[in-house]
Structure formats: C-alpha cells, structure tokens
PDB file of C-alpha atoms in Angstrom:
ATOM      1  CA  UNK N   1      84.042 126.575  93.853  1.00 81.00           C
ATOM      2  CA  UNK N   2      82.268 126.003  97.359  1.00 93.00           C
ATOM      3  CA  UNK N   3      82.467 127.505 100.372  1.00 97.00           C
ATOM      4  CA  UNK N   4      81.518 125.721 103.733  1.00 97.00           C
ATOM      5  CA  UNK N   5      80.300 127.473 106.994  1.00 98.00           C
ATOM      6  CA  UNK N   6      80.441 125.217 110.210  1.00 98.00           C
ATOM      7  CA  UNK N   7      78.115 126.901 112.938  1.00 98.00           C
ATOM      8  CA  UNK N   8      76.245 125.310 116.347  1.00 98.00           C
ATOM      9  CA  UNK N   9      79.462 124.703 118.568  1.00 98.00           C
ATOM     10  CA  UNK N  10      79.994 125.782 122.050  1.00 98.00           C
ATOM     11  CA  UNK N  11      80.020 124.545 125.749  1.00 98.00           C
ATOM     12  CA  UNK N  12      78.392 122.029 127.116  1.00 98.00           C
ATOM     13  CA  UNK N  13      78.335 119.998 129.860  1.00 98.00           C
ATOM     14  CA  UNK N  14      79.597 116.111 129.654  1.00 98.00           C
ATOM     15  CA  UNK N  15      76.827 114.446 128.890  1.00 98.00           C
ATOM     16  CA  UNK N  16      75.303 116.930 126.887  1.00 98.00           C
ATOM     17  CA  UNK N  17      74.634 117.310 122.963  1.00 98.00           C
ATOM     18  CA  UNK N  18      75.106 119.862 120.317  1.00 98.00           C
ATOM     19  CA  UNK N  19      74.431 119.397 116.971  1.00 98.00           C
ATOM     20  CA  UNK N  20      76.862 121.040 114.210  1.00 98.00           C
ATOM     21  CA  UNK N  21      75.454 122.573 111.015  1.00 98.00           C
ATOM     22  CA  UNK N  22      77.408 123.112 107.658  1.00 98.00           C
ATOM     23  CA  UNK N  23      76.188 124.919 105.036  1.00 97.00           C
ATOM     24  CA  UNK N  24      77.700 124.887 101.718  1.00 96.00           C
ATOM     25  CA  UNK N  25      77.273 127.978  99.079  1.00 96.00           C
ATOM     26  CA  UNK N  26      78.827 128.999  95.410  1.00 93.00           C
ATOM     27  CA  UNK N  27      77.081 125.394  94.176  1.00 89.00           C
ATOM     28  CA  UNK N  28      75.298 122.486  95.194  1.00 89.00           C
ATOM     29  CA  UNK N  29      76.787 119.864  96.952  1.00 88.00           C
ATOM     30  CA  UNK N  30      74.088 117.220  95.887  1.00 89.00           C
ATOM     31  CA  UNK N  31      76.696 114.948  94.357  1.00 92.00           C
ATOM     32  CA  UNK N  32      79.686 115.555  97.117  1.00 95.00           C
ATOM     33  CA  UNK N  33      81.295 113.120  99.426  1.00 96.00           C
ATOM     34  CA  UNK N  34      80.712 115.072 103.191  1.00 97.00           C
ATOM     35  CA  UNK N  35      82.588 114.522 105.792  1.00 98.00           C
ATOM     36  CA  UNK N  36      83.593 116.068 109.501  1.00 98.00           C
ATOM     37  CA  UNK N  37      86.581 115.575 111.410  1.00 98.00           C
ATOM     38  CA  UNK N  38      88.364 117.510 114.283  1.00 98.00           C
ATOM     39  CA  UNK N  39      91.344 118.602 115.684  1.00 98.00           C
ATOM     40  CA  UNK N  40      92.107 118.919 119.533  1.00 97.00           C
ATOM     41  CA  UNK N  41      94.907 121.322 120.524  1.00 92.00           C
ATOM     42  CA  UNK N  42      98.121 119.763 120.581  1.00 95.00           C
ATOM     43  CA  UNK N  43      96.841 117.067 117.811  1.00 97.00           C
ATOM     44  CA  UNK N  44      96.368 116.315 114.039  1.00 97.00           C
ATOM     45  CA  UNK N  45      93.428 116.304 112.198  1.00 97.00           C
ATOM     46  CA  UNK N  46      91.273 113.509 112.715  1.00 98.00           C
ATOM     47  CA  UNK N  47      88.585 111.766 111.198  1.00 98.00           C
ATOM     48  CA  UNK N  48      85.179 111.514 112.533  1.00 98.00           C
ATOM     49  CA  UNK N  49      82.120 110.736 109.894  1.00 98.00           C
ATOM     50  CA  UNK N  50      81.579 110.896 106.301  1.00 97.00           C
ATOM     51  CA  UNK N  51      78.167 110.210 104.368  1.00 97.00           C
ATOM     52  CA  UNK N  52      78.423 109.493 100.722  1.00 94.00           C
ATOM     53  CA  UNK N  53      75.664 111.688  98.268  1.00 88.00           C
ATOM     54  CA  UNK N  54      72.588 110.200  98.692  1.00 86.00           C
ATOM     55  CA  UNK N  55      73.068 108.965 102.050  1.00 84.00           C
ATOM     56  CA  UNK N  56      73.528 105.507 101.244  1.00 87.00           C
ATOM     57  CA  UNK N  57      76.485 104.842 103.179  1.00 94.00           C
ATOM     58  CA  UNK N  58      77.912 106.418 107.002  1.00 96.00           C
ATOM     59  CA  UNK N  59      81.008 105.091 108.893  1.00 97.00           C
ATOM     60  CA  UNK N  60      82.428 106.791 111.762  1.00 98.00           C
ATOM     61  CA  UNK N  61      85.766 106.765 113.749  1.00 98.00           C
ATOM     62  CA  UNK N  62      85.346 104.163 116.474  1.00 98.00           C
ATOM     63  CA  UNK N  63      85.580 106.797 119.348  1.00 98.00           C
ATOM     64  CA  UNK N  64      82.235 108.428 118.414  1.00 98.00           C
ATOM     65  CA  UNK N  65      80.156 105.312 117.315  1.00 98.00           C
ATOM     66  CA  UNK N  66      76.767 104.764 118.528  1.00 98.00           C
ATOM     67  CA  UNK N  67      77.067 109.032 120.280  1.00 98.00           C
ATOM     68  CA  UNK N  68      77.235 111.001 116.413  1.00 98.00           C
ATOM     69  CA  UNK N  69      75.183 110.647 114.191  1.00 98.00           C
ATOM     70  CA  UNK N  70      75.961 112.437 110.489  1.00 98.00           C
ATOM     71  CA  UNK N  71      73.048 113.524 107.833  1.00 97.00           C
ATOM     72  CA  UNK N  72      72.489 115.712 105.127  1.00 96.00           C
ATOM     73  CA  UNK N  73      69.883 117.364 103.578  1.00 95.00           C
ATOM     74  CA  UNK N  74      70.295 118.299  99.907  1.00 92.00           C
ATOM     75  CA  UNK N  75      67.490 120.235  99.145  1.00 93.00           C
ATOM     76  CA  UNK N  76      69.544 123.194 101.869  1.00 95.00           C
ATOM     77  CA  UNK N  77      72.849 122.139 100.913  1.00 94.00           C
ATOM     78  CA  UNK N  78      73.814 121.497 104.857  1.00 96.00           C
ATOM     79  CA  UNK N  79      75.201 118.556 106.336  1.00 97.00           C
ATOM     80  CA  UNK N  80      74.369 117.709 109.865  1.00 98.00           C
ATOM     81  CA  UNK N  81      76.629 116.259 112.622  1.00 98.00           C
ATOM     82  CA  UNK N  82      74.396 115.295 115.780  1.00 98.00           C
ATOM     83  CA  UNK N  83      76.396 114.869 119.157  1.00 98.00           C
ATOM     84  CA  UNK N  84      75.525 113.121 121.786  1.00 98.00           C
ATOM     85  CA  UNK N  85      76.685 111.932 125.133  1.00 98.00           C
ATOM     86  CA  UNK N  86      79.552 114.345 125.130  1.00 98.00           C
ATOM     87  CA  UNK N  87      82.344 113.727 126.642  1.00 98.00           C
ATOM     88  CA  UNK N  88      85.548 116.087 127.317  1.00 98.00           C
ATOM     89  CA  UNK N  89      87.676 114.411 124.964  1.00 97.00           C
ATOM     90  CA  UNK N  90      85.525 115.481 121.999  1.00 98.00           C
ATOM     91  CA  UNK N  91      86.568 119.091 122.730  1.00 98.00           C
ATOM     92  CA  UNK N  92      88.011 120.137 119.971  1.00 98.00           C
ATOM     93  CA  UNK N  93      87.603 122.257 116.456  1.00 98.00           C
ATOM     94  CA  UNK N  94      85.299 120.592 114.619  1.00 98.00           C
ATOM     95  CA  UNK N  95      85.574 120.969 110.056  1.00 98.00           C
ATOM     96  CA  UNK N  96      83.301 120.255 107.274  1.00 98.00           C
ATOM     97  CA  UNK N  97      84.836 119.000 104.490  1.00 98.00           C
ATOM     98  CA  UNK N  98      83.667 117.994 101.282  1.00 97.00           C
ATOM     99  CA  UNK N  99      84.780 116.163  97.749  1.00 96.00           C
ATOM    100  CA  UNK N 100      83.120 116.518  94.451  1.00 94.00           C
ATOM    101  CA  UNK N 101      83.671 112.284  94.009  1.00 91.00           C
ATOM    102  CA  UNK N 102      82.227 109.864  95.430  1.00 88.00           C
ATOM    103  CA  UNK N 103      85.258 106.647  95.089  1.00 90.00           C
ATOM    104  CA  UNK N 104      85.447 105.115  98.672  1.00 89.00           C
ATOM    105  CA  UNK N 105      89.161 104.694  98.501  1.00 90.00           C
ATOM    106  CA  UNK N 106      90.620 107.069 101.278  1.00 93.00           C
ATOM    107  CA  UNK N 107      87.013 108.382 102.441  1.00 95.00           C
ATOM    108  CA  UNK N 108      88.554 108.744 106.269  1.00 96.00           C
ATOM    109  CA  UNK N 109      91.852 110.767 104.614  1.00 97.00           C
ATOM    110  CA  UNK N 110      92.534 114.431 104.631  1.00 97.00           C
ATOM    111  CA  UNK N 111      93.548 114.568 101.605  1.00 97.00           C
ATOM    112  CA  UNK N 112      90.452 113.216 100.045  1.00 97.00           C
ATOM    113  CA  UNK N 113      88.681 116.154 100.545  1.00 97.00           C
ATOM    114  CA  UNK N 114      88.848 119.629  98.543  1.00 96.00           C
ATOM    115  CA  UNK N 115      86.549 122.159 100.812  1.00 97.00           C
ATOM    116  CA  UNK N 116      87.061 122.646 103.972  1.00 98.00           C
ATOM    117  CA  UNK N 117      85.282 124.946 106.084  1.00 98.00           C
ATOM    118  CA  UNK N 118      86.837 127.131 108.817  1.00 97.00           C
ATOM    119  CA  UNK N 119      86.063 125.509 111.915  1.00 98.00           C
ATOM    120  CA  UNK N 120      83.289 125.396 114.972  1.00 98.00           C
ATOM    121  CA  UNK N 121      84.620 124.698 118.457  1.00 98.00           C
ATOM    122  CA  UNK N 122      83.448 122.210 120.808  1.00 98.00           C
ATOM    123  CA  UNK N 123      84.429 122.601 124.061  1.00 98.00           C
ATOM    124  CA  UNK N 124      82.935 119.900 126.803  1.00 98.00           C
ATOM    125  CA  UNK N 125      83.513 120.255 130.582  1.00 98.00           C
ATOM    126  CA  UNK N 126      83.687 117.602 132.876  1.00 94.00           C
TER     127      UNK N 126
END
C-alpha cells in the first residue's frame, strides 16, 4: 500500500552528521506511526526513533539520545532522521519503517511496523 525510499547515507567522519530522508509514495502517511532503526553487520535489527502522527510524541534508543533527532513533515510525506556527533558504532544500514496505527504498545518492536523501506548505509570512520 506504501512504499518507503531511505536516501542521504554515506561516509563521514566521527564527529560528523548526515541527515537521512524517507519518502513514502502509493498514499499518505499523515496518520502513520514512523519509525527508523538499523542493523550493523553481524547484528539484529535495532531500534532507534519513532515519532507518532502529528509529532506529538519522540523517544529514542538510549545510545543515540541527545545526537538524533527524528521529524516529519506531512505535507511531503518524508520523515527525517538528523545525525549528529557520529560515532563509528552507528555504522550501520539504516530503515524506515512505518505503521498505519498509532497504539503505543510495542512502538520500539519490529513487528509493529508494516513498511519497511530498503535500506541507506551509514558508514562512520574513526
């Protein structure tokens, strides 16, 4: 029903920032729950932000607090995942996902989401 398109990855220095795009097509996403998380080689999935519909609400995985910042604008269907102060362990694939509810029971969960995009990569040297 949607398809999601993660684009601004690449290399950058530690330190550095990068900020990820996602843009969403086939429908609006006005009423979706967004999300990004990641996956380093040699690990699962994890979480890393998710911002309800209108904004209202952000929470992000403890290892990226106070560096990422995650917004949306509605009116271009794209979601926004701002990086900063890099660091190598970020490097990883980063996805967008999203879910057309908006119940914050299992928010930070894989399996709460139904679109997932196919994946930027992030890749910081030290």
């Amino acid at each position: 029903q949607v398809q999601l398109v993660e684009s601004g990855g690449g290399l950058v220095q530690a330190g550095g920032s990068l900020r990820l795009s996602c843009a969403a097509s086939g429908r609006t996403i006005t009423t979706y729950t967004m999300a990004w998380f990641r996956q380093a080689p040699g690990k699962e999935r994890e979480f890393v932000s998710v911002i309800t519909w209108n904004s209202g609400y952000t929470y992000y995985a403890d290892s990226v607090k106070g560096r990422f910042t995650i917004s949306r604008d509605n009116a271009k269907n794209t979601v926004y995942l701002q990086m900063n102060s890099l660091k190598p362990e970020d490097t990883a694939v980063y996805y967008c996902a999203g879910a057309a509810r908006q119940g914050s029971i299992g928010r930070i969960s894989r399996s709460y989401y139904d679109y997932w995009g196919q994946g930027t990569q992030v890749t910081v040297s030290s």
